[in-house]
Short mmCIF file of the C-alpha atoms (twelve columns), coordinates in Angstrom:
data_MODEL
# 
_entry.id   MODEL 
# 
loop_
_atom_site.group_PDB 
_atom_site.id 
_atom_site.type_symbol 
_atom_site.label_atom_id 
_atom_site.label_alt_id 
_atom_site.label_comp_id 
_atom_site.label_asym_id 
_atom_site.label_seq_id 
_atom_site.Cartn_x 
_atom_site.Cartn_y 
_atom_site.Cartn_z 
_atom_site.pdbx_PDB_model_num 
ATOM 1   C CA . UNK A 1   0.000   0.040  -0.005  1 
ATOM 2   C CA . UNK A 2   2.798   2.423  1.045   1 
ATOM 3   C CA . UNK A 3   4.644   1.686  -2.174  1 
ATOM 4   C CA . UNK A 4   1.499   2.340  -4.302  1 
ATOM 5   C CA . UNK A 5   1.006   5.633  -2.479  1 
ATOM 6   C CA . UNK A 6   4.634   6.714  -3.113  1 
ATOM 7   C CA . UNK A 7   4.281   5.626  -6.688  1 
ATOM 8   C CA . UNK A 8   1.031   7.650  -7.061  1 
ATOM 9   C CA . UNK A 9   2.708   10.715 -5.478  1 
ATOM 10  C CA . UNK A 10  5.701   10.368 -7.773  1 
ATOM 11  C CA . UNK A 11  3.422   10.066 -10.776 1 
ATOM 12  C CA . UNK A 12  1.512   13.235 -9.636  1 
ATOM 13  C CA . UNK A 13  4.757   15.160 -9.264  1 
ATOM 14  C CA . UNK A 14  5.926   14.124 -12.711 1 
ATOM 15  C CA . UNK A 15  2.563   14.982 -14.263 1 
ATOM 16  C CA . UNK A 16  2.446   18.458 -12.465 1 
ATOM 17  C CA . UNK A 17  6.047   19.110 -13.444 1 
ATOM 18  C CA . UNK A 18  5.311   18.234 -17.064 1 
ATOM 19  C CA . UNK A 19  2.091   20.348 -16.984 1 
ATOM 20  C CA . UNK A 20  4.039   23.287 -15.495 1 
ATOM 21  C CA . UNK A 21  6.699   23.064 -18.230 1 
ATOM 22  C CA . UNK A 22  4.004   22.725 -20.854 1 
ATOM 23  C CA . UNK A 23  2.279   25.784 -19.498 1 
ATOM 24  C CA . UNK A 24  5.451   27.822 -19.449 1 
ATOM 25  C CA . UNK A 25  6.266   26.658 -22.989 1 
ATOM 26  C CA . UNK A 26  2.748   27.583 -24.086 1 
ATOM 27  C CA . UNK A 27  2.835   31.097 -22.685 1 
ATOM 28  C CA . UNK A 28  2.335   33.421 -25.606 1 
ATOM 29  C CA . UNK A 29  5.013   35.996 -26.612 1 
ATOM 30  C CA . UNK A 30  4.051   39.390 -25.192 1 
ATOM 31  C CA . UNK A 31  4.099   41.606 -28.274 1 
ATOM 32  C CA . UNK A 32  3.595   45.384 -28.349 1 
ATOM 33  C CA . UNK A 33  2.778   47.033 -31.642 1 
ATOM 34  C CA . UNK A 34  3.091   50.730 -32.039 1 
ATOM 35  C CA . UNK A 35  -0.090  51.059 -34.167 1 
ATOM 36  C CA . UNK A 36  -2.895  49.052 -35.761 1 
ATOM 37  C CA . UNK A 37  -1.277  48.131 -39.086 1 
ATOM 38  C CA . UNK A 38  1.676   46.615 -37.356 1 
ATOM 39  C CA . UNK A 39  -0.551  44.845 -34.875 1 
ATOM 40  C CA . UNK A 40  -2.479  43.240 -37.810 1 
ATOM 41  C CA . UNK A 41  0.682   42.050 -39.450 1 
ATOM 42  C CA . UNK A 42  1.814   40.594 -36.093 1 
ATOM 43  C CA . UNK A 43  -1.393  38.704 -35.547 1 
ATOM 44  C CA . UNK A 44  -1.199  37.146 -38.997 1 
ATOM 45  C CA . UNK A 45  2.339   36.032 -38.444 1 
ATOM 46  C CA . UNK A 46  2.072   35.094 -34.749 1 
ATOM 47  C CA . UNK A 47  -1.296  33.464 -34.574 1 
ATOM 48  C CA . UNK A 48  -2.109  32.038 -31.173 1 
ATOM 49  C CA . UNK A 49  1.587   31.974 -30.122 1 
ATOM 50  C CA . UNK A 50  1.488   35.741 -29.351 1 
ATOM 51  C CA . UNK A 51  -0.512  38.184 -27.233 1 
ATOM 52  C CA . UNK A 52  -0.546  41.635 -28.942 1 
ATOM 53  C CA . UNK A 53  -1.086  45.001 -27.295 1 
ATOM 54  C CA . UNK A 54  -1.511  47.996 -29.566 1 
ATOM 55  C CA . UNK A 55  -0.380  51.423 -28.420 1 
ATOM 56  C CA . UNK A 56  -2.163  53.709 -31.042 1 
ATOM 57  C CA . UNK A 57  -5.617  52.184 -31.615 1 
ATOM 58  C CA . UNK A 58  -8.077  52.247 -34.493 1 
ATOM 59  C CA . UNK A 59  -8.479  55.646 -36.134 1 
ATOM 60  C CA . UNK A 60  -5.642  56.974 -33.987 1 
ATOM 61  C CA . UNK A 61  -2.925  59.351 -35.173 1 
ATOM 62  C CA . UNK A 62  0.581   58.158 -34.258 1 
ATOM 63  C CA . UNK A 63  2.042   61.513 -35.268 1 
ATOM 64  C CA . UNK A 64  0.513   63.327 -32.376 1 
ATOM 65  C CA . UNK A 65  -0.295  60.489 -29.936 1 
ATOM 66  C CA . UNK A 66  0.480   61.001 -26.228 1 
ATOM 67  C CA . UNK A 67  1.314   57.757 -24.375 1 
ATOM 68  C CA . UNK A 68  -0.662  56.763 -21.339 1 
ATOM 69  C CA . UNK A 69  0.607   55.038 -18.070 1 
ATOM 70  C CA . UNK A 70  -1.018  51.786 -19.338 1 
ATOM 71  C CA . UNK A 71  1.167   52.054 -22.445 1 
ATOM 72  C CA . UNK A 72  4.303   52.266 -20.246 1 
ATOM 73  C CA . UNK A 73  3.130   49.178 -18.264 1 
ATOM 74  C CA . UNK A 74  2.526   47.157 -21.505 1 
ATOM 75  C CA . UNK A 75  5.973   48.140 -22.737 1 
ATOM 76  C CA . UNK A 76  7.618   47.143 -19.455 1 
ATOM 77  C CA . UNK A 77  6.070   43.721 -19.676 1 
ATOM 78  C CA . UNK A 78  6.750   43.052 -23.399 1 
ATOM 79  C CA . UNK A 79  9.062   40.556 -24.869 1 
ATOM 80  C CA . UNK A 80  9.106   42.256 -28.275 1 
ATOM 81  C CA . UNK A 81  8.177   45.795 -29.341 1 
ATOM 82  C CA . UNK A 82  7.349   46.210 -33.055 1 
ATOM 83  C CA . UNK A 83  7.669   49.770 -34.492 1 
ATOM 84  C CA . UNK A 84  7.530   51.358 -37.927 1 
ATOM 85  C CA . UNK A 85  10.624  53.563 -37.475 1 
ATOM 86  C CA . UNK A 86  11.551  56.434 -39.877 1 
ATOM 87  C CA . UNK A 87  10.320  58.914 -37.184 1 
ATOM 88  C CA . UNK A 88  6.707   57.767 -37.599 1 
ATOM 89  C CA . UNK A 89  6.105   57.347 -33.893 1 
ATOM 90  C CA . UNK A 90  7.145   60.657 -32.385 1 
ATOM 91  C CA . UNK A 91  6.314   59.358 -28.890 1 
ATOM 92  C CA . UNK A 92  8.473   56.177 -29.072 1 
ATOM 93  C CA . UNK A 93  11.692  57.206 -27.315 1 
ATOM 94  C CA . UNK A 94  9.775   58.893 -24.422 1 
ATOM 95  C CA . UNK A 95  7.748   55.669 -23.959 1 
ATOM 96  C CA . UNK A 96  10.760  53.383 -24.072 1 
ATOM 97  C CA . UNK A 97  12.537  55.555 -21.494 1 
ATOM 98  C CA . UNK A 98  9.410   55.855 -19.220 1 
ATOM 99  C CA . UNK A 99  8.851   52.088 -19.289 1 
ATOM 100 C CA . UNK A 100 12.460  51.086 -18.861 1 
ATOM 101 C CA . UNK A 101 11.508  48.122 -21.032 1 
ATOM 102 C CA . UNK A 102 13.998  45.304 -21.632 1 
ATOM 103 C CA . UNK A 103 12.130  44.089 -24.689 1 
ATOM 104 C CA . UNK A 104 13.688  43.887 -28.112 1 
ATOM 105 C CA . UNK A 105 12.701  46.922 -30.181 1 
ATOM 106 C CA . UNK A 106 12.237  45.752 -33.776 1 
ATOM 107 C CA . UNK A 107 12.103  48.355 -36.462 1 
ATOM 108 C CA . UNK A 108 10.061  47.001 -39.329 1 
ATOM 109 C CA . UNK A 109 11.214  49.347 -42.053 1 
ATOM 110 C CA . UNK A 110 14.637  47.662 -41.954 1 
ATOM 111 C CA . UNK A 111 15.296  46.692 -45.643 1 
ATOM 112 C CA . UNK A 112 12.801  49.166 -47.042 1 
ATOM 113 C CA . UNK A 113 14.047  51.766 -49.572 1 
ATOM 114 C CA . UNK A 114 12.780  55.005 -48.068 1 
ATOM 115 C CA . UNK A 115 11.531  57.788 -50.185 1 
ATOM 116 C CA . UNK A 116 11.885  61.508 -49.477 1 
ATOM 117 C CA . UNK A 117 9.371   64.205 -49.299 1 
ATOM 118 C CA . UNK A 118 10.194  67.917 -49.786 1 
ATOM 119 C CA . UNK A 119 7.469   70.043 -48.194 1 
ATOM 120 C CA . UNK A 120 6.667   73.269 -50.002 1 
ATOM 121 C CA . UNK A 121 5.553   75.475 -47.111 1 
ATOM 122 C CA . UNK A 122 4.555   78.928 -48.058 1 
ATOM 123 C CA . UNK A 123 6.004   80.429 -44.869 1 
ATOM 124 C CA . UNK A 124 8.988   79.766 -42.646 1 
ATOM 125 C CA . UNK A 125 6.993   79.688 -39.517 1 
ATOM 126 C CA . UNK A 126 4.935   76.669 -40.729 1 
ATOM 127 C CA . UNK A 127 8.114   74.954 -41.754 1 
ATOM 128 C CA . UNK A 128 9.715   75.472 -38.334 1 
ATOM 129 C CA . UNK A 129 6.572   74.261 -36.519 1 
ATOM 130 C CA . UNK A 130 6.537   71.085 -38.646 1 
ATOM 131 C CA . UNK A 131 10.145  70.416 -37.772 1 
ATOM 132 C CA . UNK A 132 11.254  70.318 -41.448 1 
ATOM 133 C CA . UNK A 133 14.048  72.871 -41.012 1 
ATOM 134 C CA . UNK A 134 12.594  75.401 -43.382 1 
ATOM 135 C CA . UNK A 135 11.559  73.043 -46.162 1 
ATOM 136 C CA . UNK A 136 14.496  70.597 -46.107 1 
ATOM 137 C CA . UNK A 137 13.915  67.148 -47.491 1 
ATOM 138 C CA . UNK A 138 12.495  64.684 -44.880 1 
ATOM 139 C CA . UNK A 139 11.961  60.887 -45.071 1 
ATOM 140 C CA . UNK A 140 8.409   59.838 -45.660 1 
ATOM 141 C CA . UNK A 141 7.651   57.227 -42.868 1 
ATOM 142 C CA . UNK A 142 4.466   55.734 -44.385 1 
ATOM 143 C CA . UNK A 143 6.339   52.864 -46.025 1 
ATOM 144 C CA . UNK A 144 3.488   50.401 -45.248 1 
ATOM 145 C CA . UNK A 145 1.335   52.075 -47.945 1 
ATOM 146 C CA . UNK A 146 3.222   49.996 -50.479 1 
ATOM 147 C CA . UNK A 147 2.257   46.349 -50.393 1 
ATOM 148 C CA . UNK A 148 5.829   45.408 -51.516 1 
ATOM 149 C CA . UNK A 149 7.027   47.072 -48.297 1 
ATOM 150 C CA . UNK A 150 4.305   45.340 -46.228 1 
ATOM 151 C CA . UNK A 151 5.946   42.109 -47.319 1 
ATOM 152 C CA . UNK A 152 9.225   43.271 -45.827 1 
ATOM 153 C CA . UNK A 153 7.472   44.218 -42.604 1 
ATOM 154 C CA . UNK A 154 6.050   40.653 -42.426 1 
ATOM 155 C CA . UNK A 155 9.426   39.088 -43.076 1 
ATOM 156 C CA . UNK A 156 11.031  41.220 -40.351 1 
ATOM 157 C CA . UNK A 157 8.207   40.250 -37.869 1 
ATOM 158 C CA . UNK A 158 8.688   36.457 -38.663 1 
ATOM 159 C CA . UNK A 159 12.411  36.805 -38.036 1 
ATOM 160 C CA . UNK A 160 11.901  38.616 -34.733 1 
ATOM 161 C CA . UNK A 161 9.420   36.021 -33.563 1 
ATOM 162 C CA . UNK A 162 11.679  33.165 -34.590 1 
ATOM 163 C CA . UNK A 163 14.574  34.753 -32.666 1 
ATOM 164 C CA . UNK A 164 12.431  35.115 -29.494 1 
ATOM 165 C CA . UNK A 165 10.642  31.709 -29.781 1 
ATOM 166 C CA . UNK A 166 12.662  29.196 -31.750 1 
ATOM 167 C CA . UNK A 167 10.160  26.426 -31.043 1 
ATOM 168 C CA . UNK A 168 7.507   28.386 -32.964 1 
ATOM 169 C CA . UNK A 169 9.683   29.326 -35.899 1 
ATOM 170 C CA . UNK A 170 8.192   26.942 -38.367 1 
ATOM 171 C CA . UNK A 171 4.679   28.204 -37.401 1 
ATOM 172 C CA . UNK A 172 5.728   31.744 -37.884 1 
ATOM 173 C CA . UNK A 173 7.360   31.104 -41.202 1 
ATOM 174 C CA . UNK A 174 4.341   29.117 -42.497 1 
ATOM 175 C CA . UNK A 175 2.001   31.880 -41.370 1 
ATOM 176 C CA . UNK A 176 4.149   34.536 -42.927 1 
ATOM 177 C CA . UNK A 177 4.251   32.718 -46.249 1 
ATOM 178 C CA . UNK A 178 0.462   32.257 -46.276 1 
ATOM 179 C CA . UNK A 179 -0.145  35.913 -45.457 1 
ATOM 180 C CA . UNK A 180 2.370   37.075 -48.112 1 
ATOM 181 C CA . UNK A 181 0.365   35.170 -50.805 1 
ATOM 182 C CA . UNK A 182 -2.711  37.129 -49.669 1 
ATOM 183 C CA . UNK A 183 -0.740  40.406 -49.970 1 
ATOM 184 C CA . UNK A 184 0.369   39.384 -53.504 1 
ATOM 185 C CA . UNK A 185 -3.251  38.844 -54.467 1 
ATOM 186 C CA . UNK A 186 -4.239  42.250 -53.114 1 
ATOM 187 C CA . UNK A 187 -1.451  43.977 -54.872 1 
ATOM 188 C CA . UNK A 188 -2.650  42.397 -58.178 1 
ATOM 189 C CA . UNK A 189 -6.147  43.842 -57.483 1 
ATOM 190 C CA . UNK A 190 -4.771  47.345 -56.779 1 
ATOM 191 C CA . UNK A 191 -2.618  47.363 -59.903 1 
ATOM 192 C CA . UNK A 192 -5.618  46.228 -62.015 1 
ATOM 193 C CA . UNK A 193 -7.911  48.851 -60.506 1 
ATOM 194 C CA . UNK A 194 -5.453  51.682 -61.247 1 
ATOM 195 C CA . UNK A 195 -4.850  50.385 -64.763 1 
ATOM 196 C CA . UNK A 196 -8.602  50.884 -65.367 1 
ATOM 197 C CA . UNK A 197 -8.309  54.534 -64.514 1 
ATOM 198 C CA . UNK A 198 -7.271  56.833 -67.398 1 
ATOM 199 C CA . UNK A 199 -3.841  58.357 -66.786 1 
ATOM 200 C CA . UNK A 200 -5.248  61.910 -67.065 1 
ATOM 201 C CA . UNK A 201 -7.517  61.197 -64.071 1 
ATOM 202 C CA . UNK A 202 -4.938  59.753 -61.710 1 
ATOM 203 C CA . UNK A 203 -4.675  62.799 -59.511 1 
ATOM 204 C CA . UNK A 204 -6.358  62.870 -56.033 1 
ATOM 205 C CA . UNK A 205 -6.222  65.007 -52.985 1 
ATOM 206 C CA . UNK A 206 -5.884  63.807 -49.349 1 
ATOM 207 C CA . UNK A 207 -5.389  65.606 -45.981 1 
ATOM 208 C CA . UNK A 208 -1.694  64.845 -45.467 1 
ATOM 209 C CA . UNK A 209 1.101   63.213 -47.369 1 
ATOM 210 C CA . UNK A 210 0.582   59.630 -46.256 1 
ATOM 211 C CA . UNK A 211 0.457   58.024 -49.673 1 
ATOM 212 C CA . UNK A 212 3.823   58.690 -51.180 1 
ATOM 213 C CA . UNK A 213 4.808   55.025 -51.251 1 
ATOM 214 C CA . UNK A 214 1.450   54.135 -52.714 1 
ATOM 215 C CA . UNK A 215 1.969   56.805 -55.404 1 
ATOM 216 C CA . UNK A 216 5.514   55.649 -56.173 1 
ATOM 217 C CA . UNK A 217 4.461   52.029 -56.443 1 
ATOM 218 C CA . UNK A 218 1.175   52.241 -58.308 1 
ATOM 219 C CA . UNK A 219 1.123   55.387 -60.402 1 
ATOM 220 C CA . UNK A 220 -1.370  57.791 -58.735 1 
ATOM 221 C CA . UNK A 221 -0.536  61.316 -57.840 1 
ATOM 222 C CA . UNK A 222 -1.514  62.502 -54.391 1 
ATOM 223 C CA . UNK A 223 -1.751  66.229 -53.423 1 
ATOM 224 C CA . UNK A 224 -2.133  67.307 -49.826 1 
ATOM 225 C CA . UNK A 225 -2.236  70.587 -47.768 1 
ATOM 226 C CA . UNK A 226 -0.167  69.009 -44.957 1 
ATOM 227 C CA . UNK A 227 3.247   67.370 -45.067 1 
ATOM 228 C CA . UNK A 228 4.094   63.838 -43.955 1 
ATOM 229 C CA . UNK A 229 3.034   64.622 -40.391 1 
ATOM 230 C CA . UNK A 230 -0.203  65.985 -39.041 1 
ATOM 231 C CA . UNK A 231 1.383   67.750 -36.108 1 
ATOM 232 C CA . UNK A 232 1.130   71.234 -37.726 1 
ATOM 233 C CA . UNK A 233 -1.583  73.127 -39.531 1 
ATOM 234 C CA . UNK A 234 -0.902  74.344 -43.091 1 
ATOM 235 C CA . UNK A 235 -1.012  78.087 -43.532 1 
ATOM 236 C CA . UNK A 236 -3.732  79.894 -45.514 1 
ATOM 237 C CA . UNK A 237 -1.128  80.501 -48.218 1 
ATOM 238 C CA . UNK A 238 -0.368  76.768 -48.463 1 
ATOM 239 C CA . UNK A 239 -4.055  75.965 -48.874 1 
ATOM 240 C CA . UNK A 240 -4.436  78.684 -51.513 1 
ATOM 241 C CA . UNK A 241 -1.426  77.336 -53.295 1 
ATOM 242 C CA . UNK A 242 -2.838  73.859 -53.275 1 
ATOM 243 C CA . UNK A 243 -6.264  75.107 -54.542 1 
ATOM 244 C CA . UNK A 244 -4.504  76.688 -57.531 1 
ATOM 245 C CA . UNK A 245 -2.466  73.523 -58.133 1 
ATOM 246 C CA . UNK A 246 -5.618  71.434 -58.056 1 
ATOM 247 C CA . UNK A 247 -7.276  73.653 -60.613 1 
ATOM 248 C CA . UNK A 248 -4.206  73.411 -62.941 1 
ATOM 249 C CA . UNK A 249 -3.741  69.649 -62.465 1 
ATOM 250 C CA . UNK A 250 -7.428  68.896 -62.706 1 
ATOM 251 C CA . UNK A 251 -7.549  66.587 -59.716 1 
ATOM 252 C CA . UNK A 252 -10.210 63.913 -60.247 1 
ATOM 253 C CA . UNK A 253 -11.180 63.208 -56.576 1 
ATOM 254 C CA . UNK A 254 -10.708 64.527 -53.062 1 
ATOM 255 C CA . UNK A 255 -10.786 62.484 -49.852 1 
ATOM 256 C CA . UNK A 256 -10.786 62.915 -46.171 1 
ATOM 257 C CA . UNK A 257 -8.649  60.630 -44.032 1 
ATOM 258 C CA . UNK A 258 -9.811  58.658 -40.941 1 
ATOM 259 C CA . UNK A 259 -7.200  60.278 -38.709 1 
ATOM 260 C CA . UNK A 260 -7.651  63.910 -39.604 1 
ATOM 261 C CA . UNK A 261 -10.174 66.716 -39.204 1 
ATOM 262 C CA . UNK A 262 -12.150 66.902 -42.451 1 
ATOM 263 C CA . UNK A 263 -12.480 70.695 -42.274 1 
ATOM 264 C CA . UNK A 264 -9.536  71.500 -44.584 1 
ATOM 265 C CA . UNK A 265 -10.606 69.015 -47.169 1 
ATOM 266 C CA . UNK A 266 -14.161 70.317 -47.176 1 
ATOM 267 C CA . UNK A 267 -12.842 73.849 -47.690 1 
ATOM 268 C CA . UNK A 268 -10.689 72.762 -50.586 1 
ATOM 269 C CA . UNK A 269 -13.584 70.758 -52.012 1 
ATOM 270 C CA . UNK A 270 -15.754 73.856 -51.791 1 
ATOM 271 C CA . UNK A 271 -13.213 76.181 -53.450 1 
ATOM 272 C CA . UNK A 272 -12.431 73.674 -56.337 1 
ATOM 273 C CA . UNK A 273 -15.940 72.362 -56.883 1 
ATOM 274 C CA . UNK A 274 -14.637 68.731 -56.514 1 
ATOM 275 C CA . UNK A 275 -16.982 66.514 -54.489 1 
ATOM 276 C CA . UNK A 276 -15.540 64.634 -51.491 1 
ATOM 277 C CA . UNK A 277 -15.261 61.109 -52.683 1 
ATOM 278 C CA . UNK A 278 -15.170 59.333 -49.328 1 
ATOM 279 C CA . UNK A 279 -12.664 58.318 -46.541 1 
ATOM 280 C CA . UNK A 280 -9.177  56.875 -47.119 1 
ATOM 281 C CA . UNK A 281 -7.406  55.023 -44.371 1 
ATOM 282 C CA . UNK A 282 -3.880  56.235 -44.025 1 
ATOM 283 C CA . UNK A 283 -2.090  55.865 -40.753 1 
ATOM 284 C CA . UNK A 284 -4.563  53.639 -38.818 1 
ATOM 285 C CA . UNK A 285 -7.081  50.864 -39.453 1 
ATOM 286 C CA . UNK A 286 -10.733 51.282 -38.651 1 
ATOM 287 C CA . UNK A 287 -12.668 49.966 -35.739 1 
ATOM 288 C CA . UNK A 288 -13.219 46.151 -36.027 1 
ATOM 289 C CA . UNK A 289 -16.691 46.644 -37.493 1 
ATOM 290 C CA . UNK A 290 -15.478 49.279 -39.988 1 
ATOM 291 C CA . UNK A 291 -14.458 49.036 -43.653 1 
ATOM 292 C CA . UNK A 292 -10.679 48.817 -42.874 1 
ATOM 293 C CA . UNK A 293 -10.454 46.480 -39.924 1 
ATOM 294 C CA . UNK A 294 -7.408  44.836 -41.409 1 
ATOM 295 C CA . UNK A 295 -4.516  45.889 -43.594 1 
ATOM 296 C CA . UNK A 296 -5.989  43.959 -46.543 1 
ATOM 297 C CA . UNK A 297 -9.360  45.485 -45.853 1 
ATOM 298 C CA . UNK A 298 -7.701  48.932 -45.834 1 
ATOM 299 C CA . UNK A 299 -6.100  48.381 -49.220 1 
ATOM 300 C CA . UNK A 300 -9.476  47.146 -50.631 1 
ATOM 301 C CA . UNK A 301 -11.281 50.111 -49.127 1 
ATOM 302 C CA . UNK A 302 -8.889  52.646 -50.400 1 
ATOM 303 C CA . UNK A 303 -8.592  51.496 -54.004 1 
ATOM 304 C CA . UNK A 304 -12.444 50.944 -54.180 1 
ATOM 305 C CA . UNK A 305 -12.984 54.480 -52.878 1 
ATOM 306 C CA . UNK A 306 -10.453 56.016 -55.331 1 
ATOM 307 C CA . UNK A 307 -11.693 54.114 -58.386 1 
ATOM 308 C CA . UNK A 308 -15.387 54.786 -57.509 1 
ATOM 309 C CA . UNK A 309 -14.866 58.470 -57.031 1 
ATOM 310 C CA . UNK A 310 -12.895 58.961 -60.167 1 
ATOM 311 C CA . UNK A 311 -14.930 56.679 -62.500 1 
ATOM 312 C CA . UNK A 312 -18.243 57.104 -60.768 1 
ATOM 313 C CA . UNK A 313 -18.614 53.409 -60.118 1 
# 
């Protein structure tokens, strides 16, 4: 009897030890994503092996975001922090310092070929307020607006997850490959939609310069009253200059963005006679029940809105 009790106890200890090890092994990676697009990429690569916290949520503007104490707590607990880089997240260094996080900070634009943007401010005060040094060339941080670049983000995420969790590497690589195929399909749809728009009508207006990579990759021209960041208001002279440019270039459509105040766009629409064609998602995804709940949904929504406004379909 005594031997059987000892044997049962020993078996219980072994079982509990194995369960504990299994539970520890199964604990998901704690991942912090700086904004919604990156969070969506991370979920597609990580699946149920990760737990994602997003700093700047749906319809949020990372250019002007002010971190909360809860953000610092999430950063402090993170295993991995995924960020865009290229100065997209103005709050990032403050948050890293405040949280004293020991997490790996992974910049997802590593390997991306950045493009530059030269703002044409009408007055020096506006340039200084925007931090562009009086109209000097600045790097456009919105690299994710090119689907080719999105594939680079996904590759970098998979590599970061593999480095942190080697046991899950095959899973991460498999997920990344499957998601990349979906991105390939969406890019084909975007190219086909733009090919259906006459070249003379491929000029649209948005609130700020978030679509430079989209323009560079797919052949649309975007005009905007604000530069690559939304942290400063364009001057009246800038707006007047854009209105004149729009009249000369015969812009085919004008759009508000989900992260910006529509007032400026409505003013430009009124002065040019161009009807507002809808909402484009630039720096953030929509709420889960909205038209751009995922990156792929965002791309579908944006090209549908652009094509529909220009061609009337």
